[in-house]
Amino acid sequence: MARLFILLVISLVLTCISTSWTLSQTKPTLILLETLAQKESHSQFFKILVDEGFQLVYKVADDSTLTLVKYGEFLYDNVVLFAPNVEEFGGNVSPVGIVEFIDAGGNLIVAASSSITDAIRELGSDCGVEFDEDGTSVIDHLHYDASDSGKHTTIVVEPEQLIAAPLIVATRSPILYNGVAMTADSSNSLLLPVVKGSPTSYSYNPTSKIEEYPMALGTETLLVAALQARNNARVTFSGSLDMFSDAFFETSVSRSGLEPVPSGNRQFSRDIARWTFKEVGLLRVSAVSHNRIGETSPPTAYTIGEEVRFSITIEEFISGSWTPFLASDVQMEFVRIDPFVRAFLEPTANGTLEVVFVLPDVYGVFQFRVDYNRLGYTRLQSRTQVSVRPLQHTQYERFIPSAFPYYASAASMMLGLFLFALVFLSHQDSAKSKKD
Amino acid sequence: MAASFLSYLPASQMSHEKKSTLLTLMILTIAAILSFLIRLFSVLRFESVIHEFDPYFNYRTTRFLVDNGYYDFHNWFDDRAWYPLGRIIGGTIYPGLMITSTILYNLLHSLNITIDIRNVCVFLAPLFSSLTSIVTYHLTKELWSTGAGLVAASLIAIVPGYISRSVAGSYDNEGIAIFCMLLTYTLWIKAVKRGSVAWATACAVAYFYMVSSWGGYVFLINLIPMHVFALIVTGRFNVKVYVSYCTVYCLGTVMSMQIPFVGFQPIQSSEHMAAFGVFGLCQIVGFYQYAASKLSKEELNLLSRFVISATVVVSLVVAMALQLSGKIAPWTGRFYSLLDPSYAKNNIPIIASVSEHQPTAWSSFYFDLQLLVFMFPVGLYHCFANLTTENIFIILYGVTSIYFAGVMVRLMLVLAPVMCILASIGLNKTMTSFMKNLESTNKETPQPKKRADNSYSVKNEVAMAVVAMITLFLTTYVFHCTWVTSEAYSSPSIVLAARGGSDGSRMIFDDFREAYYWMRQNTEEDAKIMSWWDYGYQITAMANRTILVDNNTWNNTHISRVGQAMSSTEDKAYEIMQELDVDYVLVIFGGMVGYSSDDINKFLWMVRIGGSTDRGTHIHEKDYYTPSGEFRVDREGSPTLLNCLMYKLCYYKFGNVYTDANKPMGYDRVRNVEIGNKDFELDVLEEAYTTQHWLVRIYKVKPMSNRGI
């Protein structure tokens, strides 16, 4: 009876663990808004998220009960921050807290606008993105939409301004944009310019006279920037909140001298949301194995000159399941400070990538390294440390052909000494007997 | 006294010969026991553990040998040291020490004495010192007399110069090497005296044991040929010497080449060429002597002229060709620094940086040898006065080793035995000549002798005075040795003891073990630790973690890389640490408690070694000095120094603590200054652990910034 009870307890605990685990797999997405009215004005974007299977939680950004963490765990996987005018976040949320959320692996979409507060600017600069000042807009006197009020701030983004990464942005239709400019910290190699300004764009306050050099000018102006952090958390900054709005989704783009076409904002927002919230471009290493040819398990240490098979299973997350990723451009490096071997991995029938190579004639502690960095994909790094030892004393050649003269000389020497000893001893004997 | 003691024994009716044998045995036994016991201070005061840093490597390898057997040991590739290069341990060590302990261990276990291998290691050096005192007796007996031998055995039992390297818990090669060396010398003298192939073979075997246990065998393979050469020059060369030397050289060379670390050196390196040259010379001289006995004078002159000129020409050409083609390895740095004490200082910072390789101070001669310093010339004089084949050997040994000991502190060890031997000869000679003059109450004293020495009136008193004086000297020698051993050579390095505190009581700093234990428990199994090479062996053995460089300084470039990291700014250092996959950085800091051999005091060597290779050309020693050329860590110090990694790691948060009353915060008790740069944060590292007295500080290398800024 007692045993049954224990079993029951164990199974209960296990169920709890497994349910909590599955729950942790599908944490909700937090939508932070300035006013709940935005829920309506951007309803189509939120509908896209719901259609993609995200569970949305709407909160006002200065809600006093707002919190991202509970019991040391983050409550959300993804955050959408549509509150460019928030002076101070409510509850215990702060830009620092959001940065911690990113460092813990959380994904984030931030949309700003021409009126922007220091809280958002601080968040941006923590990720290497610099927003222009409050009140400024991206202005383009050549590429503006017909619906523009005359300030030339509702601008049209041509497809060639988009990053050439189908995983992040697949759409190739013109996009409407109305908002603040950004620049990238040039030392930050992790930032991706998703949408760049056209060569004729610049950033300034549209109502005032231009007296200073604009902060952003031409193609260095960033309209949308993305950051894939080293822990693969994805953060997207957009200077325009309007580009996600229902109004921009539904309107058509009419440039001067061209036929009006439907705006690509809906498609663009969907692409960005899917990428940022890790629906696409997600890779993982599920298994790494290495062994000598003809064996199945790895040895404690390899010996120089051995033939080694290295295989790695990389999987991609495609529509809800992990499927083998069989690219032909994945490389393996065999590194001891410097790479000694660098080879392409070949896809095999059973879904792994594999290479067979001969270990270099150098001993030491090596690493099998697979570093796969492709635009839009997760940053993939695999390190497997192995020792490569020199030959054991039994593994050297016993007899070397080129040394045969020496063997002969040693043998003849021994023979000669033996014969000499015989002769010498017998000779002495005879001499003695002669003397006698 | 011994005689009166003997008279109480039941065997007092023994013959004179039996008595002297018993006496000899007793003195030797007492000397052997004494030499064992005097080395136990450290074990009795602390615990039965390895006390020094370097021997931890020997201990680790011995354990490996015991656990895995000889072949695994022989083929052992260590991937925990010299990351990521690794080190072939089997081929780069002298295995004699480990094999000796393992044999002892297995022997004891086969007798069902289940001693721990650690204890075998701890007590091995004292055990071998006992054996050394017995061997010294035999050597001196061969050279001079039984009496001198007994004195020598007693002297060497407690001579501080030898004790310094052989206390219990110091498990180093030297501990057994001195025994091997003296054993080889003893057998060599026996062989030369008798001209016996058997003794010469025994000598070659002893030489092999010596080669297997210490790199200092080079001294031996040069001293013996030097002896033979001196015999040739002085016209004492004969068939006995020929037989002994040829046997020893041939067998010894072949056997020594069986040690993987030695390999082909005996026939390739310059250090061994003298032995080879003398071997050739022996053949020529031998042939000459043979020819001289067969040929007439004119023929002999012609022959000798031809042979000499031909040999000189041929050998010069061959030597030149070999040297140019690189077949004969140039002399190693350590050897050069032996011949020219300033060589290392100018050329090889890594050799000069070791304090053991510094020239000896005069005071340490007295400190380590005391009475022997004065009796050594006396013995030397008597050897010259009574020149024999074997005395030439001891004279050569004495003169060369006193030179070497003057060049390098650690070679005091080689000097100590010959000091004992020559001093014992001096003592023995003095005592025997004056003891005769004592008016004996002993009726057995033969009458004629009394008559013969009737030259001056107060001879009895003079003799009394001399004997009393020497007795007094010997007594002070014993006290001095005991005091030196107890105070200077028995304090372990892994645990520091100091008199301090408000009441002057003994304080124990066990920070090293604390840090290594922390590391063993709290870091990942394959964490890579960067530290200066001095601490490499300890970290592998005690913390069981991978290290970048260690005390086996075989790869100068790699050590230089670590030196560069330590002497660069944080950013530059971070690049190096990323390249070498460093997870933790360990520094030794003495400023809190006043431990002077810490990393800041060693820092200039890191700068020098770091700047000595191609990749460290941006590091210039003069940047770390003040404009007036001083090395200072206070406000006046150079900004390069005050911002380099080593400074930051040592003094991180040190500016917020008081170390001394009446002194400002951040007062360094080693340099006796207030540090110059107090307020700084670390960017790429974070403090992981600092021990109780701040002696060891461990930092974790942060991963690259997540968001790229």
PDB file of C-alpha atoms in Angstrom, chain A residues 166-252:
ATOM      1  CA  PRO A 166      14.786  35.917 -47.159  1.00  0.00           C
ATOM      2  CA  LEU A 167      14.570  34.384 -43.694  1.00  0.00           C
ATOM      3  CA  ILE A 168      14.181  37.753 -42.037  1.00  0.00           C
ATOM      4  CA  VAL A 169      12.259  39.597 -44.740  1.00  0.00           C
ATOM      5  CA  ALA A 170      10.747  37.743 -47.643  1.00  0.00           C
ATOM      6  CA  THR A 171       8.470  40.437 -48.939  1.00  0.00           C
ATOM      7  CA  ARG A 172       9.548  42.518 -51.908  1.00  0.00           C
ATOM      8  CA  SER A 173       6.734  45.070 -52.002  1.00  0.00           C
ATOM      9  CA  PRO A 174       7.157  48.728 -51.084  1.00  0.00           C
ATOM     10  CA  ILE A 175       6.595  49.533 -47.441  1.00  0.00           C
ATOM     11  CA  LEU A 176       5.295  52.653 -45.794  1.00  0.00           C
ATOM     12  CA  TYR A 177       7.273  54.147 -42.967  1.00  0.00           C
ATOM     13  CA  ASN A 178       6.720  57.102 -40.690  1.00  0.00           C
ATOM     14  CA  GLY A 179       8.971  57.549 -37.711  1.00  0.00           C
ATOM     15  CA  VAL A 180      12.286  58.248 -36.096  1.00  0.00           C
ATOM     16  CA  ALA A 181      15.722  57.373 -37.507  1.00  0.00           C
ATOM     17  CA  MET A 182      18.309  55.120 -35.911  1.00  0.00           C
ATOM     18  CA  THR A 183      22.019  54.636 -36.337  1.00  0.00           C
ATOM     19  CA  ALA A 184      24.019  51.560 -35.492  1.00  0.00           C
ATOM     20  CA  ASP A 185      26.977  51.461 -33.153  1.00  0.00           C
ATOM     21  CA  SER A 186      29.705  50.657 -35.648  1.00  0.00           C
ATOM     22  CA  SER A 187      31.611  48.510 -33.157  1.00  0.00           C
ATOM     23  CA  ASN A 188      28.669  46.203 -32.692  1.00  0.00           C
ATOM     24  CA  SER A 189      29.051  43.408 -35.177  1.00  0.00           C
ATOM     25  CA  LEU A 190      25.845  41.717 -34.109  1.00  0.00           C
ATOM     26  CA  LEU A 191      23.464  44.350 -35.477  1.00  0.00           C
ATOM     27  CA  LEU A 192      21.666  43.715 -38.766  1.00  0.00           C
ATOM     28  CA  PRO A 193      20.408  46.636 -40.853  1.00  0.00           C
ATOM     29  CA  VAL A 194      17.004  45.200 -41.788  1.00  0.00           C
ATOM     30  CA  VAL A 195      15.757  48.358 -43.478  1.00  0.00           C
ATOM     31  CA  LYS A 196      18.159  51.097 -44.472  1.00  0.00           C
ATOM     32  CA  GLY A 197      17.262  54.616 -45.481  1.00  0.00           C
ATOM     33  CA  SER A 198      17.366  55.559 -49.141  1.00  0.00           C
ATOM     34  CA  PRO A 199      20.342  57.661 -50.285  1.00  0.00           C
ATOM     35  CA  THR A 200      18.170  60.749 -50.271  1.00  0.00           C
ATOM     36  CA  SER A 201      16.786  60.357 -46.765  1.00  0.00           C
ATOM     37  CA  TYR A 202      17.868  62.196 -43.677  1.00  0.00           C
ATOM     38  CA  SER A 203      16.687  62.682 -40.162  1.00  0.00           C
ATOM     39  CA  TYR A 204      15.583  66.017 -38.779  1.00  0.00           C
ATOM     40  CA  ASN A 205      12.743  67.791 -37.092  1.00  0.00           C
ATOM     41  CA  PRO A 206      10.332  68.415 -39.986  1.00  0.00           C
ATOM     42  CA  THR A 207       8.985  71.615 -38.497  1.00  0.00           C
ATOM     43  CA  SER A 208      12.235  73.415 -37.815  1.00  0.00           C
ATOM     44  CA  LYS A 209      14.872  74.916 -40.034  1.00  0.00           C
ATOM     45  CA  ILE A 210      17.924  72.807 -40.668  1.00  0.00           C
ATOM     46  CA  GLU A 211      20.822  74.352 -38.813  1.00  0.00           C
ATOM     47  CA  GLU A 212      22.891  71.397 -37.702  1.00  0.00           C
ATOM     48  CA  TYR A 213      24.231  68.410 -39.490  1.00  0.00           C
ATOM     49  CA  PRO A 214      21.600  65.668 -39.250  1.00  0.00           C
ATOM     50  CA  MET A 215      22.405  62.736 -37.005  1.00  0.00           C
ATOM     51  CA  ALA A 216      21.602  60.248 -39.738  1.00  0.00           C
ATOM     52  CA  LEU A 217      21.976  60.773 -43.399  1.00  0.00           C
ATOM     53  CA  GLY A 218      21.434  58.633 -46.460  1.00  0.00           C
ATOM     54  CA  THR A 219      21.999  54.908 -46.229  1.00  0.00           C
ATOM     55  CA  GLU A 220      23.494  55.072 -42.775  1.00  0.00           C
ATOM     56  CA  THR A 221      20.009  55.882 -41.518  1.00  0.00           C
ATOM     57  CA  LEU A 222      18.440  52.765 -40.112  1.00  0.00           C
ATOM     58  CA  LEU A 223      14.699  52.392 -40.263  1.00  0.00           C
ATOM     59  CA  VAL A 224      14.518  48.906 -38.871  1.00  0.00           C
ATOM     60  CA  ALA A 225      17.443  47.221 -37.110  1.00  0.00           C
ATOM     61  CA  ALA A 226      17.724  43.767 -35.653  1.00  0.00           C
ATOM     62  CA  LEU A 227      20.094  42.316 -33.103  1.00  0.00           C
ATOM     63  CA  GLN A 228      20.766  38.638 -32.738  1.00  0.00           C
ATOM     64  CA  ALA A 229      22.558  38.475 -29.409  1.00  0.00           C
ATOM     65  CA  ARG A 230      25.230  35.888 -28.643  1.00  0.00           C
ATOM     66  CA  ASN A 231      22.681  33.856 -26.706  1.00  0.00           C
ATOM     67  CA  ASN A 232      20.525  33.981 -29.864  1.00  0.00           C
ATOM     68  CA  ALA A 233      17.916  36.249 -28.328  1.00  0.00           C
ATOM     69  CA  ARG A 234      16.452  38.330 -31.140  1.00  0.00           C
ATOM     70  CA  VAL A 235      15.613  41.992 -30.807  1.00  0.00           C
ATOM     71  CA  THR A 236      14.086  44.132 -33.538  1.00  0.00           C
ATOM     72  CA  PHE A 237      13.953  47.905 -33.360  1.00  0.00           C
ATOM     73  CA  SER A 238      11.664  49.803 -35.650  1.00  0.00           C
ATOM     74  CA  GLY A 239      11.638  53.577 -35.778  1.00  0.00           C
ATOM     75  CA  SER A 240       8.029  53.559 -36.832  1.00  0.00           C
ATOM     76  CA  LEU A 241       5.099  52.368 -34.819  1.00  0.00           C
ATOM     77  CA  ASP A 242       2.802  53.271 -37.667  1.00  0.00           C
ATOM     78  CA  MET A 243       4.253  50.706 -39.994  1.00  0.00           C
ATOM     79  CA  PHE A 244       2.566  48.022 -37.864  1.00  0.00           C
ATOM     80  CA  SER A 245      -0.753  49.889 -37.799  1.00  0.00           C
ATOM     81  CA  ASP A 246      -3.948  48.795 -39.474  1.00  0.00           C
ATOM     82  CA  ALA A 247      -3.941  52.028 -41.455  1.00  0.00           C
ATOM     83  CA  PHE A 248      -0.611  51.264 -43.118  1.00  0.00           C
ATOM     84  CA  PHE A 249      -1.561  47.615 -43.590  1.00  0.00           C
ATOM     85  CA  GLU A 250      -4.603  48.477 -45.593  1.00  0.00           C
ATOM     86  CA  THR A 251      -3.580  51.496 -47.583  1.00  0.00           C
ATOM     87  CA  SER A 252      -1.881  51.339 -50.915  1.00  0.00           C
TER      88      SER A 252
END
